[in-house]
Coordinates of C-alpha atoms in Angstrom, one line a residue:
X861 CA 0.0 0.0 0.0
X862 CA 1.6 3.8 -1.1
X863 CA 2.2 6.1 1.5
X864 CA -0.2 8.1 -0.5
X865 CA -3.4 6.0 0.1
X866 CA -1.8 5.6 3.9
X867 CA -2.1 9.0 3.9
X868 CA -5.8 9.4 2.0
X869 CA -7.4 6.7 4.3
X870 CA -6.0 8.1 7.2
X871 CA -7.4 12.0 6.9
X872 CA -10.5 9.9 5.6
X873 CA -11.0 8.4 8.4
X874 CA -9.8 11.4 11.2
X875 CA -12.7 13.5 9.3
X876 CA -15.2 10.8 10.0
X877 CA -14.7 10.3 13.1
X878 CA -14.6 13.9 13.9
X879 CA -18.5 14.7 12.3
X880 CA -19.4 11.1 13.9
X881 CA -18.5 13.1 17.6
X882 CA -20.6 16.0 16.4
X883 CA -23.6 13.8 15.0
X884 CA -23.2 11.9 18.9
X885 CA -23.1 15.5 21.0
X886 CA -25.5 17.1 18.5
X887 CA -23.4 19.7 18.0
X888 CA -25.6 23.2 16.8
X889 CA -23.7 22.8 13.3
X890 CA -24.7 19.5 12.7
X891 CA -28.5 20.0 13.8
X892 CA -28.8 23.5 11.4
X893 CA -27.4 21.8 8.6
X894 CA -29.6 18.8 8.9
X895 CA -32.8 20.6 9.0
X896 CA -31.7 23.1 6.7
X897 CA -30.9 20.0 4.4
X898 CA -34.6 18.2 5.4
X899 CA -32.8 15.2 7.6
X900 CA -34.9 14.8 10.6
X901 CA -32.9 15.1 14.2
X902 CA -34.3 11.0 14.9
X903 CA -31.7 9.9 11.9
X904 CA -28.6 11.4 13.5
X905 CA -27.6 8.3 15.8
X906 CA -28.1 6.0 12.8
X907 CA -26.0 8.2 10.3
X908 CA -23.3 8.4 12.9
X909 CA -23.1 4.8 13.2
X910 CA -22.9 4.4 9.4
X911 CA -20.2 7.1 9.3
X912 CA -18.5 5.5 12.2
X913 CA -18.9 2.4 10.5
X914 CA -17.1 3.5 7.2
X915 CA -14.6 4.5 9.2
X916 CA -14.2 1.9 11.1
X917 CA -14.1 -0.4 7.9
X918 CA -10.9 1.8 6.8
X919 CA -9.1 1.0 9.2
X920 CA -9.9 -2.3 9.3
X921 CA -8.6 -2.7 5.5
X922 CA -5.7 -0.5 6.6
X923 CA -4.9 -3.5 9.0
X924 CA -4.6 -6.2 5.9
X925 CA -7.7 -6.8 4.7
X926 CA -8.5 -5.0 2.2
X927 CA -11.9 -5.8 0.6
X928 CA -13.2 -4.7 4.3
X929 CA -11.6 -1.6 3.6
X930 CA -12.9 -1.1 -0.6
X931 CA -16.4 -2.0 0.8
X932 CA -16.3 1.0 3.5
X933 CA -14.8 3.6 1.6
X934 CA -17.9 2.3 -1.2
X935 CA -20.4 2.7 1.6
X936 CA -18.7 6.1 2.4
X937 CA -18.7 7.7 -1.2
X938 CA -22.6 6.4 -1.8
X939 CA -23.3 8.1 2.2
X940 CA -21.6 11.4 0.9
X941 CA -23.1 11.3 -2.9
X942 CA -26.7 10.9 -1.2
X943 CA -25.5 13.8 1.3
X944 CA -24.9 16.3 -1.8
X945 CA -27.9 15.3 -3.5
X946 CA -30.1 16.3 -0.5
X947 CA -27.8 19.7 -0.6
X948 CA -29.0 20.3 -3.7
X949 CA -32.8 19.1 -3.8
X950 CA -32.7 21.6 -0.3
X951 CA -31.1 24.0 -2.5
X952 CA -28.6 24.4 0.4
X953 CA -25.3 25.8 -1.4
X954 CA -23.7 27.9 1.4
X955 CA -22.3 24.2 3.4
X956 CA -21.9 22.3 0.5
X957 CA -18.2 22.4 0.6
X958 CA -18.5 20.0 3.6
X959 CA -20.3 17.2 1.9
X960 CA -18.2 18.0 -1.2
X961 CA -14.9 17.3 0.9
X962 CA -15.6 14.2 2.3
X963 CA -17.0 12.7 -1.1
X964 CA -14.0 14.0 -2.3
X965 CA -11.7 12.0 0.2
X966 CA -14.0 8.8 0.3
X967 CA -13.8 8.3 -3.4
X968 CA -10.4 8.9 -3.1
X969 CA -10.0 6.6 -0.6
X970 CA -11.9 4.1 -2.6
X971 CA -9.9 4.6 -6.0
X972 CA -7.1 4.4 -4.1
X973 CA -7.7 1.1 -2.4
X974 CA -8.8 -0.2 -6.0
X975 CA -5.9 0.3 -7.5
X976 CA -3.7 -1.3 -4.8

């Protein structure tokens, strides 16, 4: 594995666990985007688990086995692409940058583990 999907996986995985933290505490950022979005405050303990899930299942393919690894970073790119599509049915472009980033590093994270 290259240092540089070490590396990809790793902030992948820091960022995940970070907005997992804030979906568990309900921090005020994470409630305002989700209703400004149309996500309803119930779903937050279940997306955190998926998130923590995904990030889980990096580090699990991180540890040598792989296919554990290509199916969470999958999980995690399909969880951010269905984040950004609710952005955009909300027509809620001011935060998309967020859900941008971590599709940006899941897929990465994804092609990355493909092409090991």
């Amino acid at each position: 594995m290259s240092a540089a999907t070490i590396i990809v996986i790793v902030i992948t995985v820091v960022m995940n666990t970070a907005v997992v933290i804030g979906d568990i505490v309900q921090a005020k950022f994470v409630i305002a985007n989700s209703r400004e979005v149309g996500v309803p405050d119930a779903w937050l303990p279940a997306l955190a688990v998926l998130k923590g899930a995904g990030a889980a299942g990096l580090v699990v393919g991180l540890a040598g086995l792989p296919l554990i690894g290509i199916l969470a970073a999958s999980g995690l790119t399909l969880f951010y692409l269905t984040a950004l599509i609710a952005h955009v049915r909300a027509r809620v472009f001011h935060s998309i940058a967020f859900p941008t980033l971590f599709f940006a590093f899941a897929l990465g994270s994804l092609v990355l583990l493909l092409a090991a």
